[in-house]
Coordinates of C-alpha atoms and ligand atoms in Angstrom, one line a residue:
M9 CA -16.3 21.3 -23.1
G10 CA -19.3 20.7 -25.3
M11 CA -20.4 17.3 -26.2
Q12 CA -20.3 16.6 -29.9
L13 CA -22.3 14.0 -31.7
R14 CA -19.9 11.3 -32.8
L15 CA -20.2 7.9 -34.5
N16 CA -19.6 4.9 -32.5
P17 CA -16.0 4.2 -33.2
C18 CA -16.7 0.5 -33.3
S19 CA -18.6 1.0 -36.5
S20 CA -16.1 3.4 -38.0
S21 CA -12.6 2.7 -39.4
S22 CA -11.0 4.4 -36.4
A23 CA -11.0 1.0 -34.8
A24 CA -7.9 0.3 -36.9
T25 CA -5.9 2.5 -34.6
S26 CA -6.4 0.1 -31.7
P27 CA -3.6 0.0 -29.1
S28 CA -2.8 -3.6 -29.8
T29 CA -1.0 -2.7 -32.9
L30 CA 1.5 -0.9 -30.8
H31 CA 2.5 -4.0 -28.8
N32 CA 6.1 -5.0 -29.2
G33 CA 5.3 -8.6 -29.8
A34 CA 7.5 -9.9 -26.9
P35 CA 6.2 -13.1 -25.3
Y36 CA 4.2 -12.4 -22.2
F37 CA 5.6 -13.7 -19.0
C38 CA 4.7 -11.7 -16.0
K39 CA 7.6 -12.0 -13.7
K40 CA 5.8 -10.6 -10.7
F41 CA 6.7 -13.4 -8.4
N42 CA 10.0 -14.4 -9.7
F43 CA 12.2 -13.8 -6.8
L44 CA 15.0 -16.3 -7.2
P45 CA 17.0 -17.3 -4.2
F46 CA 20.7 -17.1 -5.1
R47 CA 22.3 -20.2 -6.5
T48 CA 19.2 -21.8 -7.8
Q49 CA 18.3 -22.6 -11.3
P50 CA 15.6 -20.6 -13.1
I51 CA 12.3 -21.5 -11.5
N52 CA 8.8 -20.5 -12.2
W53 CA 6.1 -19.7 -9.7
V54 CA 3.0 -21.6 -10.6
S55 CA 0.0 -21.6 -8.3
G56 CA 2.2 -21.0 -5.3
I57 CA 4.6 -23.8 -6.0
Y58 CA 8.1 -23.4 -7.4
S59 CA 8.7 -25.6 -10.4
R60 CA 11.2 -25.7 -13.2
I61 CA 10.4 -23.4 -16.1
Q62 CA 8.5 -25.2 -18.8
P63 CA 8.0 -23.4 -22.1
R64 CA 4.4 -22.1 -21.7
K65 CA 2.1 -21.7 -24.5
H66 CA -0.3 -19.4 -22.7
F67 CA 0.4 -16.5 -20.6
E68 CA -1.1 -16.8 -17.1
V69 CA -1.7 -13.9 -14.8
F70 CA -1.3 -14.5 -11.2
S71 CA -3.0 -12.4 -8.6
S72 CA -1.3 -11.7 -5.3
N73 CA -3.0 -14.7 -3.7
G74 CA -1.0 -16.9 -6.1
F75 CA -4.0 -18.2 -8.1
P76 CA -4.3 -17.5 -11.8
L77 CA -7.2 -15.3 -12.6
N78 CA -9.5 -15.1 -15.5
A79 CA -10.6 -11.6 -15.3
V80 CA -8.4 -10.5 -18.1
S81 CA -8.2 -12.5 -21.2
V82 CA -4.8 -12.7 -22.7
Q83 CA -3.4 -13.7 -26.0
D84 CA -1.4 -16.7 -27.1
E85 CA 1.8 -15.1 -28.0
Q86 CA 1.9 -16.6 -31.4
V87 CA -1.3 -15.0 -32.7
P88 CA -0.5 -12.1 -35.0
L89 CA -2.0 -9.0 -33.6
T90 CA -3.8 -8.2 -36.8
E91 CA -5.8 -11.3 -36.4
L92 CA -7.3 -10.4 -33.1
G93 CA -11.0 -10.7 -33.2
S94 CA -13.6 -8.4 -31.9
G95 CA -14.2 -10.8 -29.0
E96 CA -10.8 -9.9 -27.5
T97 CA -10.7 -7.8 -24.4
T98 CA -8.9 -4.6 -23.7
V99 CA -8.1 -2.9 -20.4
S100 CA -8.2 0.9 -20.3
I101 CA -6.7 2.5 -17.2
T102 CA -7.6 6.2 -16.7
V103 CA -5.7 8.1 -14.1
I104 CA -7.9 10.9 -12.9
G105 CA -5.7 13.7 -11.5
A106 CA -2.9 12.8 -13.9
S107 CA -1.2 16.2 -13.5
G108 CA -0.8 15.5 -9.7
D109 CA 2.0 14.4 -7.4
L110 CA 0.9 10.9 -6.8
A111 CA 0.2 10.2 -10.5
K112 CA 3.6 11.3 -11.5
K113 CA 5.5 9.8 -8.5
K114 CA 3.8 6.5 -8.2
I115 CA 1.0 5.5 -10.6
F116 CA 2.5 6.1 -14.0
P117 CA 5.9 4.5 -12.9
A118 CA 4.0 1.5 -11.5
L119 CA 2.1 1.1 -14.7
F120 CA 5.3 1.2 -16.7
A121 CA 7.0 -1.3 -14.4
L122 CA 4.1 -3.6 -15.0
F123 CA 4.4 -3.1 -18.7
Y124 CA 8.1 -3.7 -18.5
E125 CA 7.6 -7.0 -16.6
D126 CA 5.0 -8.0 -19.2
C127 CA 2.3 -8.0 -16.6
L128 CA -0.2 -5.8 -18.4
P129 CA -2.6 -7.5 -20.8
E130 CA -1.9 -7.5 -24.5
N131 CA -4.5 -4.8 -25.3
F132 CA -4.3 -1.9 -22.9
V133 CA -4.2 1.9 -23.0
V134 CA -3.5 4.4 -20.3
F135 CA -5.3 7.7 -20.2
G136 CA -4.5 10.7 -18.1
Y137 CA -7.4 12.9 -17.2
S138 CA -7.3 16.3 -15.3
R139 CA -8.2 19.9 -15.9
T140 CA -4.7 21.0 -16.9
K141 CA -4.5 21.4 -20.7
L142 CA -2.0 18.9 -22.1
S143 CA -1.6 17.2 -25.4
D144 CA -0.9 13.4 -25.6
E145 CA 2.7 14.4 -26.3
E146 CA 2.9 16.7 -23.3
L147 CA 1.6 14.0 -21.0
R148 CA 4.2 11.6 -22.4
N149 CA 6.9 14.1 -21.8
M150 CA 5.7 14.8 -18.3
I151 CA 5.6 11.2 -17.3
S152 CA 8.7 10.1 -19.1
T153 CA 10.8 12.0 -16.6
T154 CA 9.5 9.8 -13.8
L155 CA 9.7 6.4 -15.5
T156 CA 12.7 4.4 -14.7
C157 CA 14.0 1.0 -15.5
R158 CA 14.5 0.3 -11.9
I159 CA 16.3 -2.9 -12.3
D160 CA 19.9 -1.8 -13.0
K161 CA 19.3 -0.3 -16.5
R162 CA 18.0 -3.5 -18.0
E163 CA 18.0 -4.3 -21.6
N164 CA 15.6 -2.6 -24.0
C165 CA 14.6 -0.1 -21.4
D166 CA 14.4 2.8 -23.8
A167 CA 12.5 0.8 -26.4
K168 CA 10.1 -0.4 -23.8
M169 CA 9.6 3.1 -22.5
E170 CA 8.8 4.2 -26.0
H171 CA 6.3 1.4 -26.5
F172 CA 4.7 2.2 -23.2
L173 CA 4.4 5.9 -23.9
E174 CA 2.8 5.3 -27.2
R175 CA 0.0 3.7 -25.3
C176 CA -0.5 6.7 -23.1
F177 CA -3.1 9.4 -24.0
Y178 CA -4.5 12.4 -22.3
H179 CA -7.9 14.0 -22.0
S180 CA -8.4 17.4 -20.3
G181 CA -11.7 17.9 -18.6
Q182 CA -13.5 19.1 -15.5
Y183 CA -14.2 16.7 -12.7
N184 CA -17.9 17.4 -12.6
S185 CA -18.7 17.5 -16.3
E186 CA -20.6 14.6 -17.7
D187 CA -19.9 16.0 -21.1
D188 CA -16.2 15.8 -20.6
F189 CA -16.4 12.2 -19.4
A190 CA -18.6 11.4 -22.5
E191 CA -15.7 12.8 -24.6
L192 CA -13.3 10.6 -22.7
D193 CA -15.6 7.7 -23.3
Y194 CA -15.5 8.4 -27.0
K195 CA -11.7 8.5 -27.0
L196 CA -11.6 5.3 -25.0
K197 CA -13.9 3.5 -27.5
E198 CA -11.7 4.7 -30.3
K199 CA -8.7 3.0 -28.7
E200 CA -10.6 -0.1 -27.6
G201 CA -11.9 -0.8 -31.0
C202 CA -14.5 -3.5 -31.1
R203 CA -13.1 -5.5 -28.3
V204 CA -14.8 -6.2 -25.0
S205 CA -13.7 -3.2 -22.9
N206 CA -12.7 -3.3 -19.3
R207 CA -12.1 0.0 -17.6
L208 CA -10.2 0.9 -14.5
F209 CA -10.4 4.5 -13.1
Y210 CA -7.8 5.5 -10.6
L211 CA -9.0 8.5 -8.5
S212 CA -5.7 10.3 -7.7
I213 CA -7.5 13.5 -6.7
P214 CA -8.5 15.3 -3.6
P215 CA -11.3 13.6 -1.8
N216 CA -13.9 16.4 -2.2
I217 CA -14.2 15.6 -5.9
F218 CA -14.4 11.8 -5.6
V219 CA -18.1 11.6 -5.9
D220 CA -18.4 14.0 -8.8
V221 CA -15.9 12.0 -10.7
V222 CA -17.5 8.7 -9.9
R223 CA -20.9 10.1 -11.0
C224 CA -19.6 11.4 -14.3
A225 CA -17.5 8.3 -15.0
S226 CA -20.1 5.8 -14.1
L227 CA -22.9 7.6 -16.1
K228 CA -20.8 8.5 -19.1
A229 CA -17.6 6.5 -19.3
S230 CA -18.5 3.0 -17.9
S231 CA -17.8 0.0 -20.0
T232 CA -20.8 -1.4 -21.6
S233 CA -19.3 -4.7 -22.5
G234 CA -16.8 -5.6 -19.7
W235 CA -16.1 -4.5 -16.2
T236 CA -15.7 -1.1 -14.7
R237 CA -13.6 -0.7 -11.5
V238 CA -12.6 2.4 -9.5
I239 CA -9.5 2.7 -7.3
V240 CA -10.1 5.2 -4.6
E241 CA -7.2 6.8 -2.8
K242 CA -7.3 7.8 0.8
P243 CA -8.4 9.7 2.7
F244 CA -11.7 7.9 3.0
G245 CA -13.4 10.6 5.0
R246 CA -12.2 12.3 8.2
D247 CA -14.2 10.3 10.7
L248 CA -16.9 7.6 10.8
E249 CA -19.7 9.9 9.7
S250 CA -17.9 11.4 6.7
S251 CA -16.5 8.1 5.7
S252 CA -19.9 6.4 5.8
E253 CA -21.3 9.3 3.8
L254 CA -18.6 8.9 1.2
T255 CA -19.4 5.2 0.9
R256 CA -23.1 5.9 0.6
C257 CA -22.5 8.4 -2.2
L258 CA -20.1 6.1 -4.1
K259 CA -22.6 3.3 -3.8
K260 CA -25.2 5.4 -5.6
Y261 CA -23.1 4.8 -8.7
L262 CA -20.9 1.8 -8.0
T263 CA -21.4 -1.6 -6.3
E264 CA -19.0 -2.5 -3.5
E265 CA -17.3 -5.0 -5.9
Q266 CA -16.4 -2.1 -8.2
I267 CA -14.8 0.0 -5.5
F268 CA -11.1 -0.7 -4.8
R269 CA -10.1 1.4 -1.7
I270 CA -6.4 1.4 -1.8
D271 CA -4.1 1.4 1.2
H272 CA -0.6 1.1 -0.4
Y273 CA 0.9 -0.4 2.8
L274 CA -1.1 -3.5 2.1
G275 CA 0.9 -3.8 -1.2
K276 CA 4.3 -3.8 0.5
E277 CA 6.2 -7.0 0.2
L278 CA 6.7 -7.6 3.9
V279 CA 3.1 -6.9 4.7
E280 CA 2.2 -9.5 2.1
N281 CA 4.6 -11.9 3.8
L282 CA 3.1 -11.4 7.2
S283 CA 0.4 -14.0 6.7
V284 CA 2.8 -16.4 4.9
L285 CA 5.2 -16.2 7.8
R286 CA 2.5 -16.8 10.3
F287 CA 0.3 -19.4 8.6
S288 CA 2.9 -21.4 6.8
N289 CA 5.5 -21.9 9.5
L290 CA 4.7 -24.1 12.5
V291 CA 7.2 -22.2 14.6
F292 CA 5.2 -19.0 14.6
E293 CA 1.4 -19.6 14.7
P294 CA 1.4 -21.5 18.0
L295 CA 3.2 -18.6 19.7
W296 CA 0.8 -16.0 18.2
S297 CA -1.2 -15.1 21.3
R298 CA -1.2 -13.5 24.7
N299 CA 0.4 -16.7 26.0
Y300 CA 3.7 -15.9 24.4
I301 CA 3.6 -12.4 23.1
R302 CA 4.1 -9.6 25.5
N303 CA 3.4 -6.7 23.2
V304 CA 3.4 -5.8 19.5
Q305 CA 4.7 -2.5 18.1
F306 CA 3.9 -0.9 14.7
I307 CA 6.4 1.8 14.0
F308 CA 6.4 4.4 11.1
S309 CA 8.9 7.2 10.9
E310 CA 10.0 9.6 8.2
D311 CA 13.1 11.7 8.3
F312 CA 11.4 14.6 6.5
G313 CA 8.5 16.9 7.2
T314 CA 5.3 17.6 5.3
E315 CA 7.2 19.2 2.5
G316 CA 4.6 20.6 0.1
R317 CA 1.7 18.5 1.4
G318 CA 1.1 20.7 4.5
G319 CA -2.2 21.9 3.2
Y320 CA -3.6 18.4 3.0
F321 CA -1.8 17.2 6.1
D322 CA -3.0 20.0 8.4
H323 CA -6.6 18.9 7.8
Y324 CA -5.9 15.3 8.7
G325 CA -2.9 15.0 11.0
I326 CA -0.7 11.9 11.6
I327 CA -3.4 9.8 13.2
R328 CA -5.6 9.9 10.2
D329 CA -2.7 10.0 7.7
I330 CA -0.9 6.9 9.0
M331 CA -2.4 5.2 12.1
Q332 CA -6.1 4.8 11.3
N333 CA -5.2 3.3 7.9
H334 CA -1.7 2.0 7.2
L335 CA -0.8 0.8 10.7
L336 CA -4.2 -0.4 11.7
Q337 CA -4.5 -2.4 8.5
I338 CA -1.2 -4.1 9.3
L339 CA -2.4 -4.7 12.9
A340 CA -5.6 -6.3 11.6
L341 CA -3.6 -8.7 9.4
F342 CA -1.2 -9.4 12.2
A343 CA -3.9 -10.2 14.8
M344 CA -6.7 -11.7 12.8
E345 CA -7.8 -15.3 13.3
P346 CA -6.7 -17.8 10.5
P347 CA -9.0 -17.2 7.6
V348 CA -11.0 -20.1 6.1
S349 CA -9.1 -19.6 2.8
L350 CA -7.0 -17.0 0.9
D351 CA -10.2 -15.7 -0.7
A352 CA -10.6 -12.0 -0.4
E353 CA -13.8 -12.2 1.5
D354 CA -12.5 -14.8 4.0
I355 CA -9.5 -12.6 4.8
R356 CA -11.5 -9.4 5.0
N357 CA -14.1 -11.1 7.3
E358 CA -11.3 -11.9 9.7
K359 CA -9.9 -8.4 9.6
V360 CA -13.3 -7.0 10.3
K361 CA -13.8 -9.3 13.3
V362 CA -10.5 -8.4 14.9
L363 CA -11.1 -4.7 14.3
R364 CA -14.5 -5.0 16.0
S365 CA -12.9 -6.7 19.0
M366 CA -10.8 -3.7 19.6
R367 CA -11.3 -1.0 22.3
P368 CA -12.0 2.5 21.0
L369 CA -9.0 4.7 21.9
Q370 CA -9.2 6.9 24.9
L371 CA -7.3 10.2 25.6
E372 CA -5.0 8.5 28.0
D373 CA -3.9 6.0 25.4
I374 CA -2.4 8.6 23.2
V375 CA 0.6 11.0 22.9
L376 CA 0.8 13.8 20.4
G377 CA 3.7 15.7 19.0
Q378 CA 4.6 18.3 16.5
Y379 CA 8.0 19.0 15.1
K380 CA 9.7 22.3 15.8
G381 CA 12.5 24.0 13.9
H382 CA 16.1 24.0 15.1
S383 CA 19.6 24.6 13.9
K384 CA 22.5 22.2 13.9
G385 CA 25.8 23.7 12.9
A386 CA 25.2 25.7 9.7
K387 CA 22.0 23.7 8.9
S388 CA 18.6 24.8 10.0
Y389 CA 15.5 22.6 10.0
P390 CA 12.0 24.1 9.6
A391 CA 9.1 23.8 12.1
Y392 CA 5.9 22.2 10.9
T393 CA 4.3 25.7 11.2
D394 CA 7.0 27.2 9.0
D395 CA 5.3 25.4 6.0
P396 CA 3.5 28.2 4.2
T397 CA 0.5 25.9 3.5
V398 CA 0.1 25.3 7.3
P399 CA -2.0 27.8 9.2
N400 CA -0.2 29.8 11.9
G401 CA -0.5 28.3 15.3
S402 CA -1.7 24.9 14.0
I403 CA -1.9 22.2 16.6
T404 CA -2.2 19.3 14.1
P405 CA 0.0 16.5 15.4
T406 CA 2.9 15.3 13.2
F407 CA 3.7 12.6 15.7
S408 CA 1.6 10.2 17.7
A409 CA 2.0 7.2 19.8
A410 CA -0.9 5.1 20.9
A411 CA -1.7 2.0 22.9
L412 CA -4.5 -0.2 21.6
F413 CA -6.1 -3.4 22.9
I414 CA -7.9 -6.3 21.4
D415 CA -10.5 -7.6 23.7
N416 CA -10.7 -11.2 22.5
A417 CA -9.5 -14.5 23.8
R418 CA -6.3 -14.5 21.8
W419 CA -5.0 -11.0 22.7
D420 CA -6.6 -10.1 26.0
G421 CA -4.3 -7.7 27.9
V422 CA -1.6 -7.5 25.2
P423 CA -0.6 -3.9 24.4
F424 CA -0.5 -3.1 20.6
L425 CA 1.6 0.0 20.4
M426 CA 1.7 2.3 17.4
K427 CA 4.1 5.1 16.8
A428 CA 4.1 7.3 13.7
G429 CA 5.9 10.5 13.0
K430 CA 7.3 12.9 10.5
A431 CA 10.6 14.8 10.7
L432 CA 12.1 12.1 13.0
H433 CA 15.7 10.9 13.0
T434 CA 15.2 8.1 10.6
K435 CA 13.0 6.7 7.9
R436 CA 11.6 3.3 8.7
A437 CA 8.5 1.2 9.0
E438 CA 8.5 -2.0 11.0
I439 CA 6.5 -4.5 13.1
R440 CA 8.1 -5.6 16.4
V441 CA 6.8 -8.6 18.3
Q442 CA 8.3 -8.8 21.8
F443 CA 7.9 -12.2 23.4
R444 CA 7.5 -13.0 27.1
H445 CA 10.5 -14.1 29.1
V446 CA 11.3 -17.8 29.5
P447 CA 9.8 -19.0 32.8
G448 CA 12.5 -20.0 35.2
N449 CA 15.2 -19.2 32.7
L450 CA 18.3 -21.1 33.8
Y451 CA 20.5 -18.6 32.2
K452 CA 19.0 -15.6 33.8
R453 CA 22.2 -14.9 35.8
N454 CA 24.1 -14.5 32.6
F455 CA 22.1 -11.4 31.7
G456 CA 21.9 -9.9 35.2
T457 CA 18.4 -8.9 36.3
D458 CA 17.1 -7.1 33.2
M459 CA 14.6 -9.7 31.9
D460 CA 13.7 -7.3 29.0
K461 CA 17.1 -7.9 27.6
A462 CA 16.7 -11.7 27.6
T463 CA 13.5 -12.0 25.7
N464 CA 13.0 -12.8 22.0
E465 CA 11.9 -10.2 19.6
L466 CA 10.7 -10.8 16.0
V467 CA 11.2 -7.8 13.7
L468 CA 9.6 -7.4 10.3
R469 CA 11.3 -4.4 8.7
L470 CA 9.0 -3.2 5.9
Q471 CA 11.3 -0.5 4.8
P472 CA 14.0 0.4 4.1
D473 CA 16.1 -2.8 3.5
E474 CA 13.3 -5.3 3.9
A475 CA 14.2 -7.9 6.5
I476 CA 12.9 -10.3 9.0
Y477 CA 15.0 -11.0 12.0
L478 CA 14.6 -12.8 15.3
K479 CA 16.6 -11.7 18.3
I480 CA 17.7 -14.7 20.3
N481 CA 20.0 -15.4 23.2
N482 CA 23.1 -17.2 22.1
K483 CA 26.2 -18.5 23.8
V484 CA 29.3 -16.6 22.9
P485 CA 31.7 -19.2 21.6
G486 CA 34.4 -20.1 24.0
L487 CA 35.1 -22.1 27.1
G488 CA 33.1 -19.9 29.4
M489 CA 29.3 -19.5 29.6
R490 CA 28.5 -16.0 28.4
L491 CA 25.4 -15.2 26.5
D492 CA 24.8 -12.4 24.1
R493 CA 22.0 -11.2 21.8
S494 CA 22.2 -12.4 18.3
D495 CA 20.0 -12.1 15.2
L496 CA 18.7 -14.8 13.0
N497 CA 18.6 -12.5 10.1
L498 CA 16.8 -12.8 6.7
L499 CA 17.9 -9.7 4.9
Y500 CA 16.1 -9.7 1.6
K501 CA 18.8 -8.1 -0.5
A502 CA 21.3 -10.7 0.6
K503 CA 18.9 -13.6 0.1
Y504 CA 16.9 -12.8 -3.0
R505 CA 18.0 -11.3 -6.2
G506 CA 15.4 -9.3 -8.1
E507 CA 13.9 -6.0 -7.3
I508 CA 11.1 -5.8 -4.9
P509 CA 8.1 -4.4 -6.7
D510 CA 6.6 -1.1 -5.5
A511 CA 3.4 -1.5 -3.6
Y512 CA 1.5 0.4 -6.3
E513 CA 2.5 -2.2 -8.9
R514 CA 1.1 -5.1 -6.9
L515 CA -2.1 -3.2 -6.2
L516 CA -2.7 -2.0 -9.7
L517 CA -2.2 -5.4 -11.0
D518 CA -4.6 -6.9 -8.5
A519 CA -7.2 -4.3 -9.4
I520 CA -6.8 -5.1 -13.1
E521 CA -7.2 -8.8 -12.2
G522 CA -10.2 -8.2 -9.9
E523 CA -8.3 -9.5 -6.8
R524 CA -9.8 -7.6 -3.9
R525 CA -7.9 -9.2 -1.0
L526 CA -5.5 -6.2 -0.5
F527 CA -8.3 -3.6 -0.8
I528 CA -10.4 -2.3 2.0
R529 CA -14.0 -3.3 2.2
S530 CA -16.6 -0.7 3.5
D531 CA -17.3 -2.6 6.8
E532 CA -13.5 -2.7 7.5
L533 CA -13.4 1.0 7.0
D534 CA -16.3 1.6 9.3
A535 CA -14.7 -0.6 12.0
A536 CA -11.4 1.3 11.6
W537 CA -13.0 4.7 11.9
A538 CA -15.1 3.5 14.9
L539 CA -11.9 3.0 16.9
F540 CA -10.5 6.4 16.2
T541 CA -13.4 8.7 15.8
P542 CA -14.4 9.4 19.4
L543 CA -10.8 10.2 20.3
L544 CA -10.3 12.4 17.2
K545 CA -13.4 14.4 18.2
E546 CA -12.3 14.8 21.7
L547 CA -8.8 16.0 20.7
E548 CA -10.4 18.6 18.4
E549 CA -13.0 19.7 20.9
K550 CA -10.5 20.0 23.7
K551 CA -7.9 21.5 21.4
I552 CA -5.2 19.3 22.9
A553 CA -1.9 20.8 22.1
P554 CA 0.9 18.4 20.9
E555 CA 4.3 18.2 22.6
L556 CA 7.0 19.8 20.5
Y557 CA 10.0 17.8 19.4
P558 CA 13.0 19.0 17.4
Y559 CA 13.0 18.2 13.7
G560 CA 15.3 15.1 13.2
S561 CA 14.9 13.9 16.8
R562 CA 13.4 10.7 18.2
G563 CA 10.1 12.3 18.9
P564 CA 8.5 13.5 22.2
V565 CA 9.5 12.0 25.5
G566 CA 5.8 11.3 26.2
A567 CA 6.0 8.3 23.9
H568 CA 8.3 6.6 26.4
Y569 CA 6.0 7.3 29.3
L570 CA 3.1 5.8 27.4
A571 CA 5.1 2.7 26.7
A572 CA 6.3 2.5 30.2
K573 CA 2.8 2.7 31.5
H574 CA 2.1 -0.5 29.7
N575 CA 5.4 -2.0 30.8
V576 CA 6.8 -1.8 27.3
R577 CA 10.1 -0.5 25.9
W578 CA 10.1 0.7 22.3
G579 CA 12.1 -1.8 20.3
D580 CA 13.5 0.7 17.9
L581 CA 15.1 2.7 20.7
S582 CA 16.6 -0.1 22.7
G583 CA 20.1 0.4 21.4
D584 CA 20.4 -3.1 19.9
D585 CA 17.7 -2.7 17.3
Ligands
NDP605 N1 1.0 12.4 -3.0 C1 1.1 11.4 -2.2 O1 2.2 11.0 -1.8 C2 -0.1 10.6 -1.7 C3 -1.4 11.0 -2.1 N2 -2.5 10.3 -1.7 C4 -3.8 10.7 -2.1 O2 -3.9 10.6 -3.5 C5 -4.7 11.6 -4.0 C6 -3.9 12.5 -5.0 O3 -2.8 13.0 -4.3 P1 -1.8 14.1 -5.0 O4 -1.5 13.7 -6.4 O5 -0.8 14.4 -4.0 O6 -2.8 15.3 -5.1 P2 -2.7 16.7 -5.8 O7 -3.0 17.8 -4.9 O8 -1.4 16.7 -6.6 O9 -3.9 16.6 -6.8 C7 -4.0 15.8 -8.0 C8 -4.6 16.6 -9.1 O10 -6.0 17.0 -8.7 C9 -6.3 18.3 -9.2 N3 -6.7 19.1 -8.1 C10 -5.9 19.5 -7.0 N4 -6.6 20.2 -6.1 C11 -7.8 20.3 -6.7 C12 -9.0 20.9 -6.2 N5 -9.1 21.6 -5.1 N6 -10.1 20.8 -7.0 C13 -10.1 20.2 -8.1 N7 -9.0 19.5 -8.6 C14 -7.9 19.6 -7.9 C15 -5.0 18.8 -9.9 O11 -5.2 18.6 -11.3 P3 -5.7 19.7 -12.3 O12 -5.6 21.0 -11.7 O13 -4.9 19.5 -13.5 O14 -7.1 19.2 -12.5 C16 -3.9 18.0 -9.3 O15 -2.9 17.8 -10.2 C17 -5.2 12.4 -2.8 O16 -6.4 11.9 -2.4 C18 -4.2 12.1 -1.7 O17 -4.7 12.2 -0.5 C19 -2.3 9.2 -0.9 C20 -1.1 8.7 -0.5 C21 0.1 9.5 -0.8
LIG606 O1 -0.1 7.6 2.7 C1 1.0 8.2 3.0 O2 2.1 7.5 2.9 C2 3.4 8.2 2.8 C3 4.4 7.2 3.2 O3 4.4 6.1 2.3 P1 5.7 5.3 2.1 O4 5.3 4.2 1.2 O5 6.7 6.2 1.4 O6 6.2 4.9 3.4 C4 3.4 9.4 3.7 O7 4.6 10.2 3.5 C5 2.2 10.3 3.5 O8 2.2 11.3 4.4 C6 0.9 9.5 3.6 O9 -0.2 10.2 3.2

């Protein structure tokens, strides 16, 4: 696409087509944190404290650490849009790879959900960018099929969708063409008018083109008046070297502050709650160490296979796809020391420290599996290698279990077990904390000799059906003295009304607001890769074959042996999970 000489739209009349004229005029009130416990009056979340709703003159944006942010200027709802001055700001969000799976499945719907909740700033536009030739209208048609008013068909949904789609535009271009990005820049300026422009690029593309896009975008489509930020999707390399190289190349064009490495697990509600649970409840933090915790388990399972993503997956495998990022990030949050504050740098400093205290994985710490096909009645389930995008004879693991250790004073000797697999019997993600037994437990007899059964277990179920429950021993009511296992159960859907936002909503909003706490810093990434890289290399060099497990099963039996070696029983398979 050739670059044409164009006038600066700011000096032309095209500024009149600015996106703000499309705004529906509804008062802004971002409901991001309004999870109302049942039976309470309307309340408002202000700087982390519930208070009664007061009519507010100004819209305040709250980042996920609960503090209002000033990164995006927003309008007094009373100001007529036509009176907006040139000093006002805009946010332009460009989804690179807009024709792809993630963009359709997650990014556009998350942006719409933010718009629906009035969480996007007054002046915003969304641009799709990819090579596929599409008109604005075709992009709108494409994404409209994936937008939903999640919250039981709420009022004005169709109208809101229309308003949102009117703010969506498309530009087709190559990923390595500076000219095409200059064209995009022109179109962005046209929409931004003379306002201060803030630009967010979301790289929803395969990693081999990350650097090309960042080069072209930063050279030709950066904001010249406001901020420019780039959300980078995983995978961030395949190992320590390739990840460091990617970081080095990105930093030729961007500062670390501009790079938002996304791990969508950090945007999940229960992962957000992990630190709240731990640091704001006296009953947990004092127990959070080797003195009381016997082991911790991080479990991810999906009840479907690679389904269409086999080409990507075969190059990475389950360790890189889930363990090195999602599960390790949660582990770091779980095990870090209390941060000095909720500031992004303070939290990320603590995560780095704990990651650096961990022992790199050894071959004996790991079990690998791969699902095989089988038939059950009339139904047959494919093997991983039946996926046409997977090479014949692939030994890429679709399941792995691992034992990790943190060599610091708090966690010395405590096994941190991870388990991740595709095509298993269920879909779930959870953290399980198994506590030590009560010394000299007076009631031991009432449980027989199996001390495992009598210990407490705290479960944070990330998905599905978000919940926090604590397994306790309880007296069965009656005249006798019989104990059983009971749960103190906080099931979110029973306790809170309101839909839980998708992880991508939280993370996109944070990126717009410049809140970095839930994004991964480059030294965190290095520390994470340092733990897994030697093992991954050894697995590949020695061509270690995975143990086969049937599609829809509980995974390979080797996972039980690994746990048993560390005197652990998987909590999700205990029968009373
Ligand atoms: N899909 C998912 O569930 C998840 C994806 N991710 C990550 O997000 C990113 C995007 O994922 P996803 O949408 O699934 O990816 P896709 O494979 O769907 O690719 C996105 C777009 O990039 C373009 N593209 C694809 N392959 C190439 C290529 N070889 N060279 C140049 N352009 C290409 C295509 O657009 P066009 O041809 O129109 O230019 C495509 O529509 C990836 O980094 C992925 O690892 C992370 C978590 C989950
Ligand atoms: O990053 C990834 O995550 C998904 C699972 O995400 P979830 O939010 O649906 O639990 C996984 O399917 C995919 O393989 C992986 O790349």
